[in-house]
Amino acid sequence: MRVGVWATIAGAAAGAALFLVAQPAIPDPQAPIDGFAPAHVAAQHEVEQRIASTISTRRLEANHRFLTAEPHVAGSLRDRTLAEWTRDQWIAAGLDSVEIVEHRVLLPYPHDASVEMIAPASVWHAQLREHPDAPLAFHAYGASGDVTGSVVTAGIGAPADFDRLAASGVDLHGKIVLVRYPANYSYRGYVVYLAQQRGAAAVLMYASHSDDAPDAAIQRGGVGFDFIEPGDPPPAARPTIISLPISTRDARVILDAMHGGDVTLRVRVNNDEATRPIWTVIGRINGAAYPDQWVIAGNHRDAWMYGGVDPSSGSTALMELARTLGSLVRNGARPKRTILLASWDAEEYAMTSSTEWTEQHELELREHAVAYLNVDAAVSGSTFFARAVPSLAHLVASTAGVDDSAIETRIGAGSDYTAFLNFAGVPIVDMRFQGPYPVYHSAYDTHGWVTRIDPGFARHAQLTRIWATAATRLANADVLPLDHVRYAHRIAGFLVEVERRWGAPLRVASGALARFDAAASRHGDAAAAALADGNAGALELINRALMEVEPSFIDAAGLDGRPWYRHLLYAPAFSYQPEVLPGLSDAVESRDPDRVAEAERRLAAALDRAAACLKVFTTFPGSRAS
Ligand SMILES: [Zn+2]
């Protein structure tokens, strides 16, 4: 899990306020469900009741204990064992088919590393591991090298910190920059990127912990520039300067020595540059009515260490999701659409296996994908948080029992939904229960930690229920619950923000947006009519049109300077903060009117493509036929 801290804090505040009023209630078996014909509502309520009664907290806890029994970094023997276990359990659960897909990717492990004080003292070495048996902590995709230099602190490593150093005349060339994380979620690769740009020779990072975490904890993690391109990294997506994560305890020794004057360190990093296999497990439940329409749910399996919260709280939920869906099938409630389950690998490196798999299946996804529902770290607290494209916000909110406004619709990057949304144009949801998480990516993120934050695994059960309910609503709906009127309104809000920065109306984009809004609205009316009539032929065309909207936002040429990111409404900023209307926004930032006109033209073309998909149906002559 790698998430921008800013979005997380904003989301937590919104979620905390609204989740309090939302205790799961016994659903009224007559209550309407979005997208379901009156004749099919009772059957879906029965599916949802069966989901609630099948999920077992005892099994969630037992599987979590097994998943976290040993460290299982991507590409390791234990990672492979857990992939095979996942496959075998899914087969036993009754999935129609399960396969393990292997990708061979650049996957460096640390060979050795050291941080040694040269001056003023010359007898001190940093520990670089929590305890003697823990593996060496390192930064995935960090450079190797041997640097001796004086230490400069740079706050939390934000652009403002580096600007402040520059303003006070500090030259970072040849220096070792010591940075404290602002919280547990900021993307460390951006800090390395900034330090590298300013000429630093090395970066050391430590987390500032609450009293809850041992000060020996070390936050491992990736530093690849996957805001340029995730997955098996091209050279441009790798740092050229060395970096290491260190513990608060070791940082304190360095900071104490700095009180007495200059401190010189020697930092050595030697990561192997090995290519290793990683394993994606893909399970499939064939849809009874529309097998070529896929609802996809996924979670990554690889962990920096034991992976108590990240990702095994999500992996045990995925396992329970598989058992629950398998049990529905065995009891005659096979979903109408196909459901695919994915256990991803090497997410912690660069969202690698989901990126490789999505690239490999790009054309099929464009044709078949309905939505991708991601869960990474499922439970680190008790506050429900979800991000989703605006078209799916209501589905998630109604399933979780929260207000629509609690769903975050600004989407950056940071977990396995990235390739689905930003590369393939698949509508996404990402959700969890969150809270303070000081053991993030350390050896202390264990089964024991998780049993403290979710005793009895009730939150895990709740998250699994929300996940399974959302998946089956998407899989069984007569009209897919994709609300493009809401999407259009959200884009209008984004456009106002960009216009404010530009200082003038962007009429080409807003004209196209009005056409998309009108087409979505007419399509919604036609869908409601077809639902009331039970017109199966019309419903099929309506759903086909709904599925074609999100891929319309993909521009094959990609964003300027990072062509892998191809979605024109969403991209991560380099900090991992969400950037909305990224192409247009970057152009406005450049203050170049020609660039702005070109970006506006591309955005308008995407919106017109989306409108055209929806128009295909509204002109269908038989939409009111019986
Ligand atoms: Zn994770």
XYZ file of C-alpha atoms and ligand atoms in Angstrom:
627
model
C 0.000 0.000 0.000
C 1.373 3.374 -0.933
C -0.977 6.289 -0.562
C -0.586 10.061 -0.505
C -1.016 11.299 3.043
C -3.051 14.333 2.037
C -5.863 12.378 0.433
C -5.830 9.924 3.316
C -6.293 12.601 5.942
C -9.067 14.319 3.998
C -10.789 11.002 3.377
C -10.462 9.923 6.990
C -12.108 13.123 8.168
C -15.030 12.726 5.775
C -15.394 9.021 6.531
C -15.168 9.441 10.294
C -17.940 12.001 10.354
C -20.316 9.919 8.323
C -19.625 6.361 9.251
C -20.936 6.852 12.756
C -24.490 7.069 11.483
C -24.106 3.970 9.358
C -24.427 0.750 11.240
C -25.262 -2.161 8.972
C -28.940 -2.927 9.278
C -30.954 -5.962 8.260
C -31.966 -4.959 4.725
C -35.662 -4.616 3.974
C -36.302 -7.474 1.513
C -38.623 -5.216 -0.493
C -36.298 -2.195 -0.607
C -35.316 -1.273 -4.158
C -31.707 -1.775 -5.258
C -30.210 0.434 -7.952
C -30.235 -1.256 -11.322
C -32.487 -4.177 -10.324
C -35.887 -4.770 -11.899
C -38.612 -5.097 -9.218
C -38.921 -8.797 -10.053
C -35.215 -9.387 -9.243
C -34.852 -7.366 -6.056
C -35.900 -10.126 -3.664
C -33.396 -12.582 -5.160
C -30.552 -10.083 -4.709
C -31.609 -9.433 -1.108
C -31.460 -13.164 -0.540
C -27.940 -13.262 -2.053
C -26.884 -10.478 0.298
C -28.362 -12.192 3.336
C -26.559 -15.366 2.394
C -23.311 -13.393 2.058
C -23.765 -11.987 5.563
C -24.482 -15.390 7.073
C -21.652 -17.205 5.237
C -18.791 -14.890 6.255
C -16.954 -16.357 9.225
C -14.838 -14.287 11.602
C -13.244 -17.493 12.868
C -12.061 -18.392 9.364
C -10.929 -14.816 8.682
C -8.758 -14.972 11.798
C -7.391 -18.466 11.104
C -6.467 -17.621 7.504
C -4.889 -14.369 8.652
C -2.723 -16.292 11.107
C -1.558 -18.589 8.303
C -0.913 -15.741 5.835
C 1.231 -13.863 8.377
C 3.128 -16.855 9.793
C 6.328 -15.978 7.879
C 7.722 -13.019 5.934
C 6.622 -13.272 2.294
C 8.257 -10.628 0.171
C 7.535 -10.793 -3.572
C 9.410 -13.556 -5.377
C 10.277 -15.483 -2.195
C 9.621 -19.177 -1.599
C 6.951 -18.311 0.995
C 5.264 -15.971 -1.502
C 5.134 -18.878 -3.961
C 3.773 -21.210 -1.246
C 1.006 -18.723 -0.442
C 0.156 -18.404 -4.152
C -0.275 -22.199 -4.359
C -2.263 -22.242 -1.126
C -4.523 -19.508 -2.487
C -5.058 -21.474 -5.697
C -5.873 -24.694 -3.806
C -8.268 -22.932 -1.418
C -10.078 -21.216 -4.296
C -10.508 -24.529 -6.093
C -11.869 -26.049 -2.880
C -14.186 -23.047 -2.499
C -15.818 -23.981 -5.795
C -14.426 -21.448 -8.275
C -14.767 -22.670 -11.861
C -11.096 -22.235 -12.701
C -7.947 -20.960 -11.022
C -4.542 -20.361 -12.561
C -1.184 -19.064 -11.410
C 0.358 -16.662 -13.936
C 4.105 -16.126 -13.674
C 5.857 -12.919 -14.714
C 9.640 -12.504 -14.627
C 10.537 -8.971 -13.641
C 13.421 -6.948 -12.260
C 13.050 -7.572 -8.513
C 16.188 -6.553 -6.577
C 16.886 -7.828 -3.060
C 19.414 -6.177 -0.720
C 22.831 -7.808 -0.804
C 24.283 -5.607 1.896
C 24.087 -2.073 3.208
C 25.629 0.046 5.955
C 25.408 3.483 7.510
C 28.573 4.365 9.402
C 29.483 7.531 11.288
C 32.855 8.912 10.143
C 32.828 12.157 12.157
C 32.602 13.290 14.892
C 32.565 9.724 16.250
C 33.785 6.811 14.212
C 32.517 3.769 16.038
C 28.790 3.836 15.286
C 26.836 1.815 12.729
C 23.089 2.022 12.140
C 21.199 -1.244 12.762
C 19.206 -1.392 9.486
C 17.031 -4.203 10.858
C 14.595 -4.407 13.756
C 16.260 -7.396 15.355
C 19.175 -9.650 14.437
C 16.944 -12.192 12.654
C 15.049 -9.650 10.550
C 16.196 -9.227 6.949
C 18.045 -6.057 5.995
C 15.691 -3.123 5.404
C 16.075 -1.458 2.025
C 14.337 0.623 -0.629
C 13.072 -1.378 -3.590
C 14.474 -0.033 -6.884
C 16.889 2.205 -4.968
C 20.330 2.660 -6.514
C 23.499 0.980 -5.227
C 26.557 3.017 -4.322
C 29.073 4.141 -1.705
C 28.857 7.743 -0.532
C 30.662 9.702 2.190
C 29.281 13.139 2.949
C 27.932 15.488 5.569
C 24.342 15.247 6.730
C 21.668 17.859 6.051
C 18.167 17.528 7.469
C 15.319 18.339 5.082
C 12.197 18.229 7.238
C 9.655 15.880 5.726
C 11.242 16.056 2.280
C 8.453 18.121 0.745
C 9.189 20.640 -2.036
C 8.870 23.469 0.525
C 11.599 21.872 2.661
C 14.007 21.736 -0.277
C 13.087 25.303 -1.286
C 13.796 26.482 2.233
C 17.245 24.858 2.162
C 18.010 26.460 -1.212
C 16.824 29.882 0.033
C 19.194 29.690 2.973
C 22.093 28.889 0.660
C 22.511 25.187 1.486
C 24.089 23.347 -1.444
C 22.950 19.726 -1.426
C 25.582 18.480 -3.881
C 27.394 15.550 -2.317
C 25.262 15.739 0.812
C 23.368 13.013 2.648
C 19.828 14.211 3.208
C 18.035 13.012 6.361
C 14.247 13.112 6.079
C 11.442 12.367 8.499
C 8.183 11.013 7.099
C 5.236 13.253 7.877
C 3.096 10.178 8.508
C 3.018 6.582 7.538
C 1.630 6.915 4.051
C 3.580 9.545 2.112
C 5.281 8.287 -1.014
C 8.966 7.994 -0.361
C 9.876 7.809 -4.059
C 8.912 11.461 -4.465
C 11.285 12.467 -1.657
C 14.140 10.642 -3.405
C 13.119 12.234 -6.717
C 13.270 15.740 -5.205
C 16.586 15.108 -3.446
C 18.058 13.712 -6.670
C 16.910 16.804 -8.602
C 18.623 19.049 -6.042
C 21.903 17.176 -6.422
C 21.969 15.216 -3.139
C 24.159 12.109 -3.001
C 21.992 9.978 -0.712
C 18.762 9.985 1.289
C 18.087 8.438 4.697
C 14.456 8.267 5.835
C 12.970 7.557 9.201
C 9.376 7.473 10.380
C 8.261 9.560 13.322
C 6.299 7.099 15.380
C 3.567 7.372 17.920
C 4.265 5.817 21.313
C 2.568 2.684 20.020
C 5.403 1.620 17.745
C 8.813 0.428 18.895
C 11.495 2.961 17.930
C 13.380 0.134 16.226
C 10.647 -0.089 13.562
C 11.851 0.579 10.016
C 9.530 1.512 7.160
C 10.660 -0.527 4.165
C 9.251 0.366 0.773
C 9.692 1.162 -2.884
C 11.298 4.341 -4.214
C 10.793 3.736 -7.932
C 9.270 6.625 -9.834
C 6.055 4.781 -10.609
C 4.236 8.097 -10.931
C 6.047 8.031 -14.314
C 5.425 4.344 -15.022
C 4.597 1.467 -12.639
C 5.411 -2.213 -13.146
C 8.747 -3.657 -14.265
C 10.565 -0.316 -14.274
C 12.147 1.382 -17.283
C 15.425 3.207 -16.439
C 13.620 6.573 -16.317
C 11.498 5.274 -13.437
C 14.490 4.450 -11.207
C 16.435 6.745 -8.867
C 20.137 7.289 -9.573
C 21.025 8.250 -5.976
C 21.161 5.808 -3.075
C 18.672 5.763 -0.232
C 17.868 3.700 2.855
C 15.118 3.544 5.463
C 16.379 3.730 9.054
C 14.745 3.435 12.471
C 13.785 6.344 14.719
C 16.365 5.014 17.163
C 19.195 5.328 14.608
C 17.949 8.699 13.355
C 18.100 9.974 16.932
C 21.814 9.084 17.184
C 22.542 11.076 14.013
C 20.394 14.037 15.095
C 22.008 14.094 18.574
C 25.468 14.148 16.995
C 24.368 17.041 14.724
C 23.688 19.172 17.802
C 27.467 19.209 18.303
C 28.225 20.302 14.720
C 28.824 18.689 11.352
C 28.224 14.980 11.023
C 29.817 12.932 8.271
C 28.383 9.546 7.333
C 29.421 6.840 4.943
C 26.393 5.145 3.355
C 26.825 2.011 1.305
C 24.017 0.227 -0.540
C 24.448 -2.905 -2.576
C 21.186 -4.245 -4.023
C 21.341 -7.125 -6.452
C 19.842 -6.442 -9.860
C 18.179 -9.831 -10.191
C 15.223 -10.767 -12.332
C 12.865 -12.972 -10.333
C 9.517 -14.689 -10.901
C 6.343 -13.282 -9.358
C 2.960 -15.017 -9.260
C -0.536 -13.706 -9.887
C -3.378 -16.025 -8.910
C -6.491 -15.524 -11.062
C -9.730 -17.283 -10.144
C -12.900 -17.282 -12.157
C -16.623 -17.806 -11.575
C -18.364 -17.963 -14.928
C -21.418 -15.772 -15.269
C -24.692 -17.593 -15.914
C -26.182 -15.000 -18.268
C -23.378 -12.658 -19.412
C -20.103 -14.613 -19.108
C -18.307 -12.009 -21.250
C -18.892 -9.207 -18.733
C -16.310 -9.290 -15.936
C -16.488 -7.925 -12.414
C -12.963 -8.080 -10.998
C -11.907 -8.055 -7.323
C -8.280 -8.072 -6.203
C -5.770 -7.677 -3.397
C -1.997 -8.077 -3.307
C -0.410 -10.948 -1.439
C 3.263 -9.906 -1.126
C 4.371 -8.201 2.089
C 7.526 -6.391 3.168
C 7.650 -8.615 6.227
C 4.781 -10.569 7.852
C 2.263 -8.156 6.371
C -0.239 -8.140 9.251
C -2.295 -5.185 8.038
C -0.616 -4.616 4.677
C -1.706 -6.717 2.870
C -2.817 -9.807 4.829
C -5.871 -8.144 6.385
C -6.972 -7.744 2.765
C -5.709 -11.188 1.697
C -7.776 -12.954 4.347
C -10.792 -10.881 3.242
C -10.142 -11.920 -0.387
C -10.005 -15.560 0.702
C -13.313 -15.179 2.544
C -14.776 -13.411 -0.491
C -13.816 -16.433 -2.619
C -15.403 -18.855 -0.136
C -18.562 -16.766 0.071
C -18.962 -16.475 -3.704
C -18.166 -20.176 -4.108
C -20.848 -21.018 -1.574
C -23.397 -18.898 -3.461
C -22.622 -20.837 -6.642
C -22.972 -24.179 -4.873
C -26.337 -23.045 -3.526
C -27.691 -22.213 -6.968
C -27.055 -18.456 -6.880
C -24.489 -18.285 -9.686
C -23.855 -14.626 -10.623
C -25.221 -13.431 -13.949
C -21.869 -11.904 -14.915
C -18.420 -13.458 -14.574
C -16.469 -12.611 -11.412
C -12.663 -12.702 -11.537
C -10.595 -12.763 -8.346
C -6.940 -11.718 -8.354
C -4.193 -12.253 -5.784
C -1.518 -9.839 -7.011
C 2.221 -9.972 -6.380
C 5.007 -7.374 -6.026
C 2.548 -4.558 -5.359
C 5.080 -3.326 -2.840
C 7.742 -2.956 -5.529
C 5.815 -1.031 -8.189
C 2.251 -2.418 -8.291
C 4.019 -4.885 -10.526
C 1.886 -7.963 -11.154
C -1.375 -6.015 -11.535
C 0.399 -3.710 -13.985
C 1.891 -6.577 -15.991
C -1.422 -8.501 -16.031
C -3.443 -5.430 -17.017
C -1.031 -4.551 -19.827
C -1.203 -8.145 -21.040
C -5.043 -8.180 -21.025
C -5.605 -4.586 -22.106
C -7.815 -5.365 -25.100
C -9.937 -7.937 -23.262
C -10.417 -5.528 -20.371
C -11.581 -2.825 -22.733
C -14.146 -5.269 -24.111
C -15.215 -7.173 -20.999
C -14.434 -5.294 -17.767
C -17.359 -3.868 -15.816
C -15.398 -2.652 -12.777
C -12.364 -3.434 -10.609
C -12.849 -3.538 -6.816
C -9.547 -3.238 -4.931
C -8.806 -3.912 -1.291
C -5.199 -3.514 -0.159
C -4.768 -3.173 3.614
C -8.350 -3.991 4.640
C -8.260 -3.102 8.319
C -5.888 -0.749 10.129
C -8.640 0.855 12.222
C -12.377 1.373 12.410
C -13.010 4.289 10.005
C -14.480 3.276 6.663
C -12.696 4.881 3.713
C -13.393 4.364 0.026
C -12.293 6.025 -3.157
C -14.119 5.396 -6.407
C -14.734 6.886 -9.803
C -17.860 9.076 -9.494
C -19.960 6.597 -11.477
C -19.459 3.967 -8.744
C -19.617 6.260 -5.702
C -23.272 5.560 -5.011
C -22.850 1.796 -5.329
C -20.078 1.813 -2.715
C -21.851 4.240 -0.416
C -25.145 2.362 -0.496
C -23.396 -0.971 0.021
C -21.358 0.324 2.954
C -24.249 2.279 4.449
C -22.498 5.658 4.273
C -23.493 8.912 2.630
C -22.516 9.320 -1.030
C -20.446 12.376 -0.104
C -18.190 10.192 2.084
C -16.730 8.524 -1.012
C -13.494 10.136 -2.176
C -13.706 10.751 -5.930
C -10.257 12.315 -6.331
C -8.036 9.426 -7.244
C -4.231 9.393 -7.251
C -2.192 6.203 -7.410
C -0.898 3.861 -4.776
C -2.301 0.378 -5.138
C -3.307 -2.218 -7.697
C -6.254 -0.225 -9.066
C -3.797 2.112 -10.811
C -3.245 0.086 -13.990
C -6.957 -0.691 -14.272
C -7.953 2.970 -14.131
C -5.033 4.884 -15.578
C -3.839 2.448 -18.231
C -6.894 0.369 -19.196
C -9.797 2.726 -18.392
C -11.699 0.392 -16.060
C -13.940 2.007 -13.382
C -12.425 1.358 -9.944
C -13.224 1.223 -6.262
C -10.638 0.999 -3.458
C -11.765 0.577 0.133
C -10.695 -0.204 3.696
C -11.223 0.446 7.374
C -8.377 2.690 8.482
C -6.782 4.120 11.583
C -3.366 4.987 13.038
C -0.846 2.566 11.566
C 2.618 3.190 13.034
C 3.944 -0.313 12.266
C 3.444 0.212 8.495
C 5.957 -1.819 6.423
C 7.941 -2.854 9.509
C 8.642 -6.191 11.186
C 6.038 -5.270 13.824
C 3.092 -5.413 11.394
C 2.007 -8.893 12.470
C -0.988 -11.090 13.277
C -0.658 -9.914 16.887
C -0.947 -6.263 15.825
C -4.082 -6.990 13.809
C -5.754 -8.908 16.646
C -5.219 -5.773 18.785
C -6.861 -3.394 16.297
C -9.674 -5.761 15.273
C -10.292 -8.200 18.112
C -12.646 -10.910 16.882
C -12.129 -9.805 13.242
C -15.556 -8.117 13.060
C -14.212 -5.272 10.863
C -12.692 -7.826 8.520
C -16.096 -9.490 8.228
C -17.765 -6.146 7.590
C -15.298 -5.239 4.839
C -15.737 -8.672 3.244
C -19.510 -8.219 3.322
C -19.282 -4.805 1.617
C -16.876 -6.226 -0.981
C -19.045 -9.271 -1.755
C -22.255 -7.228 -1.823
C -20.815 -4.653 -4.234
C -19.407 -7.425 -6.461
C -22.711 -9.323 -6.635
C -24.741 -6.157 -7.265
C -22.459 -5.400 -10.223
C -22.643 -9.030 -11.336
C -26.429 -9.406 -11.057
C -27.857 -5.966 -11.898
C -30.270 -5.627 -14.811
C -28.822 -2.164 -15.482
C -25.189 -1.768 -14.388
C -25.030 0.665 -11.446
C -22.695 3.079 -13.274
C -24.001 6.625 -12.808
C -22.554 8.847 -15.522
C -24.714 11.855 -14.692
C -22.920 11.957 -11.351
C -19.610 11.498 -13.205
C -20.403 14.476 -15.470
C -21.214 16.664 -12.476
C -17.978 15.750 -10.756
C -15.979 16.539 -13.894
C -17.739 19.920 -14.007
C -16.373 20.602 -10.519
C -12.862 19.614 -11.627
C -13.159 21.863 -14.678
C -14.126 24.872 -12.553
C -10.956 24.351 -10.478
C -8.773 24.311 -13.590
C -10.561 27.330 -15.101
C -9.916 29.247 -11.886
C -6.194 28.520 -12.198
C -6.216 29.439 -15.890
C -8.208 32.618 -15.242
C -10.590 32.202 -18.169
C -13.410 29.878 -19.225
C -12.425 26.718 -21.096
C -15.352 26.682 -23.496
C -14.287 23.802 -25.731
C -14.056 21.439 -22.756
C -17.206 22.693 -21.048
C -19.158 22.412 -24.315
C -18.151 18.756 -24.666
C -18.917 18.154 -20.989
C -22.439 19.537 -21.469
C -22.937 17.095 -24.367
C -21.703 14.185 -22.204
C -23.977 15.276 -19.345
C -27.001 15.469 -21.673
C -26.244 12.084 -23.255
C -25.812 10.492 -19.793
C -29.086 11.965 -18.634
C -31.039 10.770 -21.697
C -29.389 7.373 -21.411
C -30.418 7.189 -17.762
C -34.042 7.859 -18.731
C -33.904 5.185 -21.412
C -32.376 2.749 -18.907
C -35.148 3.421 -16.386
C -37.762 2.821 -19.094
C -36.149 -0.418 -20.251
C -35.895 -1.581 -16.624
C -39.596 -0.904 -16.112
C -40.488 -2.688 -19.363
C -38.125 -5.594 -18.731
C -36.902 -5.176 -22.319
C -33.992 -7.648 -22.379
C -32.642 -6.598 -25.774
C -32.648 -2.961 -24.803
C -31.035 -3.719 -21.424
C -28.184 -5.525 -23.130
C -27.478 -2.517 -25.369
C -27.784 -0.165 -22.413
C -25.220 -2.113 -20.423
C -22.864 -2.360 -23.382
C -23.003 1.440 -23.716
C -22.404 1.924 -19.972
C -19.298 -0.268 -20.153
C -17.858 1.763 -23.022
C -17.819 5.085 -21.189
C -14.764 4.750 -18.940
C -12.485 3.433 -21.749
C -13.458 6.567 -23.701
C -11.452 8.632 -21.204
C -8.264 6.858 -22.274
C -6.158 8.800 -24.773
C -3.788 6.440 -26.585
C -1.024 9.074 -26.701
C -0.985 9.393 -22.894
C -0.006 12.385 -20.801
C 2.885 14.627 -21.822
C 6.132 13.164 -20.475
C 4.537 9.987 -19.073
C 2.656 8.201 -21.850
C 1.841 5.150 -19.686
C -0.708 7.304 -17.818
C -3.473 7.618 -20.376
C -6.629 8.571 -18.458
C -7.528 12.218 -19.121
C -9.549 12.702 -15.917
C -7.199 11.141 -13.360
C -3.489 10.689 -12.689
C -1.259 10.735 -9.650
C 0.815 13.839 -9.100
C 4.471 12.909 -8.462
C 3.695 13.178 -4.756
C 0.903 10.605 -5.324
C -1.640 13.297 -4.563
C -4.557 12.985 -6.945
C -4.306 15.184 -10.014
C -7.649 15.754 -11.771
C -7.878 16.567 -15.481
C -4.101 15.984 -15.511
C -3.391 16.804 -19.170
C -5.304 20.061 -19.085
C -4.021 20.875 -15.621
C -0.369 20.440 -16.667
C -0.983 22.623 -19.728
C -2.546 25.360 -17.601
C 0.454 25.136 -15.272
C 2.759 25.819 -18.257
C 0.772 29.041 -19.079
C 1.208 28.168 -22.767
C -2.056 28.967 -24.624
C -1.239 26.575 -27.483
C -0.669 23.723 -25.048
C -3.899 24.561 -23.231
C -5.852 24.587 -26.498
C -4.396 21.210 -27.482
C -5.113 19.678 -24.043
C -8.629 21.041 -24.126
C -9.186 19.572 -27.574
C -8.023 16.146 -26.354
C -10.263 16.292 -23.268
C -13.249 17.401 -25.361
C -12.636 14.539 -27.790
C -12.673 12.049 -24.897
C -15.913 13.468 -23.524
C -17.458 13.354 -26.989
C -16.381 9.710 -27.373
C -18.124 8.957 -24.062
C -21.255 10.827 -25.138
C -21.277 8.943 -28.439
C -21.269 5.577 -26.601
C -24.357 6.598 -24.651
C -26.125 8.035 -27.691
C -25.955 4.732 -29.523
C -28.640 3.431 -27.259
C -30.854 6.474 -26.880
C -31.502 6.383 -30.616
C -32.333 2.657 -30.507
C -35.808 2.472 -32.020
C -37.194 -0.409 -29.960
C -36.391 0.929 -26.525
C -40.018 1.098 -25.461
C -41.072 -2.171 -27.095
C -42.421 -4.858 -24.775
Zn -0.298 -3.050 0.366
